[in-house]
Structure formats: structure tokens, C-alpha cells
Amino acid sequence: MALRQALVRAVVARSQNRAYSSRISSTLYSNRLYEPDYLDSMKPKYPLYETLNFTIKGYDFPVLESYQKLIYNVADSMDLDIVDAYAHPPQKLTVQKFKPSSSVIDSEYKLTVYERTVQIDNVLAPLYPVLLRTLQAGLPEGVTLNVTEHTSEQEESRYVPDRDLKELKQQLDEMGGPTKSKK
């Protein structure tokens, strides 16, 4: 009986010792004893949005250009990093209005949709709602604002395809493709 009590005391003492040592190790690792202090000072205080694309679309060219200037000025006054600002190729649309219950064209409209993008980099999370609300307050009528994260597809869409180059490639393919010469 005495042996059994001694074993129970030893097991209890050992489990308490493990709990005490695990508390010590957790406090050591939670205080980050082995990491330098300057790593914390390099981290931003708030989370950052990476590169954001502020894309605006509209039918009126001068209004769109003026609003792009406003976006640039607001972002610059908030000390945000403006990476790039560029225009996309315009989209030309034709709208036909038909007479009631017929296929006769009543009127035809030719519209041009202009698009501009302003890229802003490393926006702090607390500044983003302020920036967005300011831009929405100044949004002109007929202009749409779309904010997205930057992707490679958006980068490719900004370039105008070279029609002459495409025609030459098509002619080359029709003639049998490029010849491969061996040296």
C-alpha cells in the first residue's frame, strides 16, 4: 500500500513538473526571445492592400480625364504611392432603335466608351475606406468607378494589338508557316 501511494505521488509530481516546464517554454516562445526587435519595427502597423486598380469608364472624354486627375490628386494628397495611370483603347458601340413592331431602323447612335486606370500601391487598410468614400463623393454623373486588385490580365488588356503584325502572321501561316533553317 505504501508503495502504491509513493508511485501515485511520483506520477503527480512529474505531471506538475511538466505543466510548469511547458508554461515556461510557452512564455519564452510567446515573447519571441530569439528574434531581434527590429523585425517588429519593420512590419506595418496596419495591413496593406497590394496594388489596386481604380478603373473608371464613361462616355464623355473630358469628364473622364478630369475625374482621373481628381483621383490622382486625392491619392497624392493622402501620400499614397501612385504606380501608374493609363488609358485603355476606346470601345466603339453602335445602338440601333427600331420602329415599333417592325425591322425598320428609327435611329442609330454611335457611342464611344472611354476607360482609364489609376494604379495605387500599398494602401493602408484604415486609409482605403476614406479614399473610396472621397472618390465616390466626387464621382461625376455617367462615370462608373471599379476598384480591383491588379492582375496580369488587366496588364495585357491595356495594350492595343498591332493589326498589321497580325495580318502578316496570318499570311505567313497561309504560306506554310515560318521555315526553320539549320546552321
PDB file of N, CA and C in Angstrom, residues 117-175:
ATOM      1  N   THR A 117      -7.356  53.876 -66.073  1.00  0.00           N
ATOM      2  CA  THR A 117      -6.991  53.132 -64.870  1.00  0.00           C
ATOM      3  C   THR A 117      -5.882  53.867 -64.141  1.00  0.00           C
ATOM      4  N   VAL A 118      -6.044  53.980 -62.829  1.00  0.00           N
ATOM      5  CA  VAL A 118      -5.010  54.540 -61.960  1.00  0.00           C
ATOM      6  C   VAL A 118      -4.608  53.428 -60.995  1.00  0.00           C
ATOM      7  N   GLN A 119      -3.317  53.094 -60.965  1.00  0.00           N
ATOM      8  CA  GLN A 119      -2.816  52.052 -60.070  1.00  0.00           C
ATOM      9  C   GLN A 119      -2.206  52.695 -58.843  1.00  0.00           C
ATOM     10  N   ILE A 120      -2.669  52.252 -57.680  1.00  0.00           N
ATOM     11  CA  ILE A 120      -2.160  52.760 -56.409  1.00  0.00           C
ATOM     12  C   ILE A 120      -1.625  51.570 -55.627  1.00  0.00           C
ATOM     13  N   ASP A 121      -0.440  51.732 -55.066  1.00  0.00           N
ATOM     14  CA  ASP A 121       0.265  50.630 -54.420  1.00  0.00           C
ATOM     15  C   ASP A 121       0.332  50.845 -52.911  1.00  0.00           C
ATOM     16  N   ASN A 122       0.269  49.746 -52.144  1.00  0.00           N
ATOM     17  CA  ASN A 122       0.447  49.726 -50.689  1.00  0.00           C
ATOM     18  C   ASN A 122      -0.466  50.711 -49.959  1.00  0.00           C
ATOM     19  N   VAL A 123      -1.760  50.509 -50.106  1.00  0.00           N
ATOM     20  CA  VAL A 123      -2.749  51.345 -49.423  1.00  0.00           C
ATOM     21  C   VAL A 123      -2.993  50.752 -48.041  1.00  0.00           C
ATOM     22  N   LEU A 124      -2.825  51.553 -47.002  1.00  0.00           N
ATOM     23  CA  LEU A 124      -3.100  51.095 -45.638  1.00  0.00           C
ATOM     24  C   LEU A 124      -4.593  50.831 -45.476  1.00  0.00           C
ATOM     25  N   ALA A 125      -4.933  49.804 -44.717  1.00  0.00           N
ATOM     26  CA  ALA A 125      -6.331  49.414 -44.537  1.00  0.00           C
ATOM     27  C   ALA A 125      -7.205  50.536 -43.958  1.00  0.00           C
ATOM     28  N   PRO A 126      -6.743  51.348 -42.987  1.00  0.00           N
ATOM     29  CA  PRO A 126      -7.603  52.427 -42.499  1.00  0.00           C
ATOM     30  C   PRO A 126      -7.797  53.563 -43.510  1.00  0.00           C
ATOM     31  N   LEU A 127      -6.866  53.729 -44.451  1.00  0.00           N
ATOM     32  CA  LEU A 127      -6.997  54.804 -45.437  1.00  0.00           C
ATOM     33  C   LEU A 127      -7.897  54.425 -46.606  1.00  0.00           C
ATOM     34  N   TYR A 128      -8.045  53.137 -46.868  1.00  0.00           N
ATOM     35  CA  TYR A 128      -8.816  52.699 -48.033  1.00  0.00           C
ATOM     36  C   TYR A 128     -10.277  53.167 -47.995  1.00  0.00           C
ATOM     37  N   PRO A 129     -11.024  52.998 -46.889  1.00  0.00           N
ATOM     38  CA  PRO A 129     -12.412  53.478 -46.891  1.00  0.00           C
ATOM     39  C   PRO A 129     -12.515  54.995 -47.057  1.00  0.00           C
ATOM     40  N   VAL A 130     -11.557  55.716 -46.495  1.00  0.00           N
ATOM     41  CA  VAL A 130     -11.572  57.178 -46.627  1.00  0.00           C
ATOM     42  C   VAL A 130     -11.349  57.566 -48.086  1.00  0.00           C
ATOM     43  N   LEU A 131     -10.383  56.913 -48.719  1.00  0.00           N
ATOM     44  CA  LEU A 131     -10.102  57.183 -50.131  1.00  0.00           C
ATOM     45  C   LEU A 131     -11.300  56.838 -51.000  1.00  0.00           C
ATOM     46  N   LEU A 132     -11.888  55.673 -50.772  1.00  0.00           N
ATOM     47  CA  LEU A 132     -13.015  55.236 -51.589  1.00  0.00           C
ATOM     48  C   LEU A 132     -14.228  56.140 -51.408  1.00  0.00           C
ATOM     49  N   ARG A 133     -14.501  56.537 -50.189  1.00  0.00           N
ATOM     50  CA  ARG A 133     -15.655  57.421 -49.945  1.00  0.00           C
ATOM     51  C   ARG A 133     -15.431  58.796 -50.571  1.00  0.00           C
ATOM     52  N   THR A 134     -14.209  59.295 -50.524  1.00  0.00           N
ATOM     53  CA  THR A 134     -13.894  60.584 -51.145  1.00  0.00           C
ATOM     54  C   THR A 134     -14.073  60.509 -52.658  1.00  0.00           C
ATOM     55  N   LEU A 135     -13.620  59.413 -53.258  1.00  0.00           N
ATOM     56  CA  LEU A 135     -13.757  59.263 -54.709  1.00  0.00           C
ATOM     57  C   LEU A 135     -15.215  59.072 -55.113  1.00  0.00           C
ATOM     58  N   GLN A 136     -15.994  58.379 -54.294  1.00  0.00           N
ATOM     59  CA  GLN A 136     -17.416  58.208 -54.596  1.00  0.00           C
ATOM     60  C   GLN A 136     -18.168  59.526 -54.478  1.00  0.00           C
ATOM     61  N   ALA A 137     -17.756  60.364 -53.541  1.00  0.00           N
ATOM     62  CA  ALA A 137     -18.428  61.655 -53.365  1.00  0.00           C
ATOM     63  C   ALA A 137     -18.194  62.562 -54.570  1.00  0.00           C
ATOM     64  N   GLY A 138     -17.041  62.444 -55.204  1.00  0.00           N
ATOM     65  CA  GLY A 138     -16.735  63.287 -56.357  1.00  0.00           C
ATOM     66  C   GLY A 138     -17.014  62.636 -57.691  1.00  0.00           C
ATOM     67  N   LEU A 139     -17.670  61.470 -57.689  1.00  0.00           N
ATOM     68  CA  LEU A 139     -17.919  60.733 -58.930  1.00  0.00           C
ATOM     69  C   LEU A 139     -18.922  61.477 -59.811  1.00  0.00           C
ATOM     70  N   PRO A 140     -18.524  61.853 -61.032  1.00  0.00           N
ATOM     71  CA  PRO A 140     -19.453  62.572 -61.910  1.00  0.00           C
ATOM     72  C   PRO A 140     -20.551  61.651 -62.449  1.00  0.00           C
ATOM     73  N   GLU A 141     -21.596  62.268 -62.928  1.00  0.00           N
ATOM     74  CA  GLU A 141     -22.705  61.519 -63.495  1.00  0.00           C
ATOM     75  C   GLU A 141     -22.271  60.884 -64.818  1.00  0.00           C
ATOM     76  N   GLY A 142     -22.624  59.635 -65.003  1.00  0.00           N
ATOM     77  CA  GLY A 142     -22.267  58.933 -66.232  1.00  0.00           C
ATOM     78  C   GLY A 142     -20.915  58.249 -66.182  1.00  0.00           C
ATOM     79  N   VAL A 143     -20.213  58.351 -65.062  1.00  0.00           N
ATOM     80  CA  VAL A 143     -18.903  57.713 -64.910  1.00  0.00           C
ATOM     81  C   VAL A 143     -19.042  56.610 -63.865  1.00  0.00           C
ATOM     82  N   THR A 144     -18.479  55.442 -64.168  1.00  0.00           N
ATOM     83  CA  THR A 144     -18.502  54.340 -63.211  1.00  0.00           C
ATOM     84  C   THR A 144     -17.093  54.108 -62.680  1.00  0.00           C
ATOM     85  N   LEU A 145     -17.011  53.808 -61.392  1.00  0.00           N
ATOM     86  CA  LEU A 145     -15.740  53.544 -60.722  1.00  0.00           C
ATOM     87  C   LEU A 145     -15.728  52.088 -60.285  1.00  0.00           C
ATOM     88  N   ASN A 146     -14.648  51.385 -60.624  1.00  0.00           N
ATOM     89  CA  ASN A 146     -14.494  49.983 -60.256  1.00  0.00           C
ATOM     90  C   ASN A 146     -13.109  49.814 -59.646  1.00  0.00           C
ATOM     91  N   VAL A 147     -13.035  49.242 -58.440  1.00  0.00           N
ATOM     92  CA  VAL A 147     -11.757  49.034 -57.761  1.00  0.00           C
ATOM     93  C   VAL A 147     -11.503  47.534 -57.676  1.00  0.00           C
ATOM     94  N   THR A 148     -10.353  47.106 -58.215  1.00  0.00           N
ATOM     95  CA  THR A 148      -9.974  45.695 -58.192  1.00  0.00           C
ATOM     96  C   THR A 148      -8.499  45.571 -57.848  1.00  0.00           C
ATOM     97  N   GLU A 149      -8.116  44.368 -57.441  1.00  0.00           N
ATOM     98  CA  GLU A 149      -6.695  44.095 -57.252  1.00  0.00           C
ATOM     99  C   GLU A 149      -6.059  43.886 -58.619  1.00  0.00           C
ATOM    100  N   HIS A 150      -4.794  44.245 -58.723  1.00  0.00           N
ATOM    101  CA  HIS A 150      -4.101  44.175 -60.005  1.00  0.00           C
ATOM    102  C   HIS A 150      -3.820  42.724 -60.394  1.00  0.00           C
ATOM    103  N   THR A 151      -4.137  42.382 -61.657  1.00  0.00           N
ATOM    104  CA  THR A 151      -3.853  41.051 -62.191  1.00  0.00           C
ATOM    105  C   THR A 151      -3.108  41.180 -63.512  1.00  0.00           C
ATOM    106  N   SER A 152      -2.537  40.082 -63.973  1.00  0.00           N
ATOM    107  CA  SER A 152      -1.778  40.119 -65.228  1.00  0.00           C
ATOM    108  C   SER A 152      -2.705  40.299 -66.432  1.00  0.00           C
ATOM    109  N   GLU A 153      -3.962  39.837 -66.353  1.00  0.00           N
ATOM    110  CA  GLU A 153      -4.900  40.032 -67.462  1.00  0.00           C
ATOM    111  C   GLU A 153      -5.187  41.515 -67.672  1.00  0.00           C
ATOM    112  N   GLN A 154      -5.274  42.260 -66.594  1.00  0.00           N
ATOM    113  CA  GLN A 154      -5.511  43.694 -66.719  1.00  0.00           C
ATOM    114  C   GLN A 154      -4.310  44.387 -67.341  1.00  0.00           C
ATOM    115  N   GLU A 155      -3.129  43.883 -67.062  1.00  0.00           N
ATOM    116  CA  GLU A 155      -1.921  44.458 -67.650  1.00  0.00           C
ATOM    117  C   GLU A 155      -1.909  44.238 -69.162  1.00  0.00           C
ATOM    118  N   GLU A 156      -2.331  43.062 -69.611  1.00  0.00           N
ATOM    119  CA  GLU A 156      -2.345  42.760 -71.039  1.00  0.00           C
ATOM    120  C   GLU A 156      -3.444  43.513 -71.774  1.00  0.00           C
ATOM    121  N   SER A 157      -4.548  43.823 -71.111  1.00  0.00           N
ATOM    122  CA  SER A 157      -5.668  44.480 -71.785  1.00  0.00           C
ATOM    123  C   SER A 157      -5.377  45.934 -72.134  1.00  0.00           C
ATOM    124  N   ARG A 158      -4.353  46.498 -71.566  1.00  0.00           N
ATOM    125  CA  ARG A 158      -4.071  47.909 -71.824  1.00  0.00           C
ATOM    126  C   ARG A 158      -3.358  48.143 -73.147  1.00  0.00           C
ATOM    127  N   TYR A 159      -2.810  47.101 -73.752  1.00  0.00           N
ATOM    128  CA  TYR A 159      -2.061  47.254 -74.993  1.00  0.00           C
ATOM    129  C   TYR A 159      -2.963  47.039 -76.202  1.00  0.00           C
ATOM    130  N   VAL A 160      -2.774  47.880 -77.228  1.00  0.00           N
ATOM    131  CA  VAL A 160      -3.545  47.794 -78.458  1.00  0.00           C
ATOM    132  C   VAL A 160      -2.863  46.768 -79.367  1.00  0.00           C
ATOM    133  N   PRO A 161      -3.607  45.798 -79.896  1.00  0.00           N
ATOM    134  CA  PRO A 161      -2.971  44.821 -80.777  1.00  0.00           C
ATOM    135  C   PRO A 161      -2.577  45.460 -82.106  1.00  0.00           C
ATOM    136  N   ASP A 162      -1.465  45.027 -82.663  1.00  0.00           N
ATOM    137  CA  ASP A 162      -0.973  45.545 -83.929  1.00  0.00           C
ATOM    138  C   ASP A 162      -1.631  44.755 -85.061  1.00  0.00           C
ATOM    139  N   ARG A 163      -2.541  45.396 -85.788  1.00  0.00           N
ATOM    140  CA  ARG A 163      -3.288  44.701 -86.840  1.00  0.00           C
ATOM    141  C   ARG A 163      -2.384  44.292 -87.998  1.00  0.00           C
ATOM    142  N   ASP A 164      -1.436  45.157 -88.352  1.00  0.00           N
ATOM    143  CA  ASP A 164      -0.526  44.820 -89.453  1.00  0.00           C
ATOM    144  C   ASP A 164       0.279  43.570 -89.126  1.00  0.00           C
ATOM    145  N   LEU A 165       0.751  43.478 -87.898  1.00  0.00           N
ATOM    146  CA  LEU A 165       1.529  42.313 -87.486  1.00  0.00           C
ATOM    147  C   LEU A 165       0.672  41.046 -87.515  1.00  0.00           C
ATOM    148  N   LYS A 166      -0.584  41.161 -87.084  1.00  0.00           N
ATOM    149  CA  LYS A 166      -1.478  40.008 -87.130  1.00  0.00           C
ATOM    150  C   LYS A 166      -1.739  39.564 -88.565  1.00  0.00           C
ATOM    151  N   GLU A 167      -1.915  40.528 -89.481  1.00  0.00           N
ATOM    152  CA  GLU A 167      -2.141  40.187 -90.889  1.00  0.00           C
ATOM    153  C   GLU A 167      -0.919  39.494 -91.485  1.00  0.00           C
ATOM    154  N   LEU A 168       0.274  39.992 -91.171  1.00  0.00           N
ATOM    155  CA  LEU A 168       1.493  39.369 -91.685  1.00  0.00           C
ATOM    156  C   LEU A 168       1.665  37.949 -91.138  1.00  0.00           C
ATOM    157  N   LYS A 169       1.353  37.741 -89.868  1.00  0.00           N
ATOM    158  CA  LYS A 169       1.433  36.393 -89.296  1.00  0.00           C
ATOM    159  C   LYS A 169       0.431  35.459 -89.960  1.00  0.00           C
ATOM    160  N   GLN A 170      -0.753  35.969 -90.264  1.00  0.00           N
ATOM    161  CA  GLN A 170      -1.769  35.158 -90.922  1.00  0.00           C
ATOM    162  C   GLN A 170      -1.317  34.787 -92.333  1.00  0.00           C
ATOM    163  N   GLN A 171      -0.734  35.736 -93.068  1.00  0.00           N
ATOM    164  CA  GLN A 171      -0.227  35.446 -94.410  1.00  0.00           C
ATOM    165  C   GLN A 171       0.893  34.412 -94.345  1.00  0.00           C
ATOM    166  N   LEU A 172       1.753  34.529 -93.359  1.00  0.00           N
ATOM    167  CA  LEU A 172       2.851  33.581 -93.202  1.00  0.00           C
ATOM    168  C   LEU A 172       2.322  32.176 -92.909  1.00  0.00           C
ATOM    169  N   ASP A 173       1.294  32.078 -92.075  1.00  0.00           N
ATOM    170  CA  ASP A 173       0.694  30.779 -91.779  1.00  0.00           C
ATOM    171  C   ASP A 173       0.023  30.179 -93.015  1.00  0.00           C
ATOM    172  N   GLU A 174      -0.599  31.036 -93.849  1.00  0.00           N
ATOM    173  CA  GLU A 174      -1.240  30.553 -95.071  1.00  0.00           C
ATOM    174  C   GLU A 174      -0.215  30.017 -96.061  1.00  0.00           C
ATOM    175  N   MET A 175       0.986  30.579 -96.061  1.00  0.00           N
ATOM    176  CA  MET A 175       2.033  30.145 -96.990  1.00  0.00           C
ATOM    177  C   MET A 175       2.778  28.918 -96.469  1.00  0.00           C
TER     178      MET A 175
END
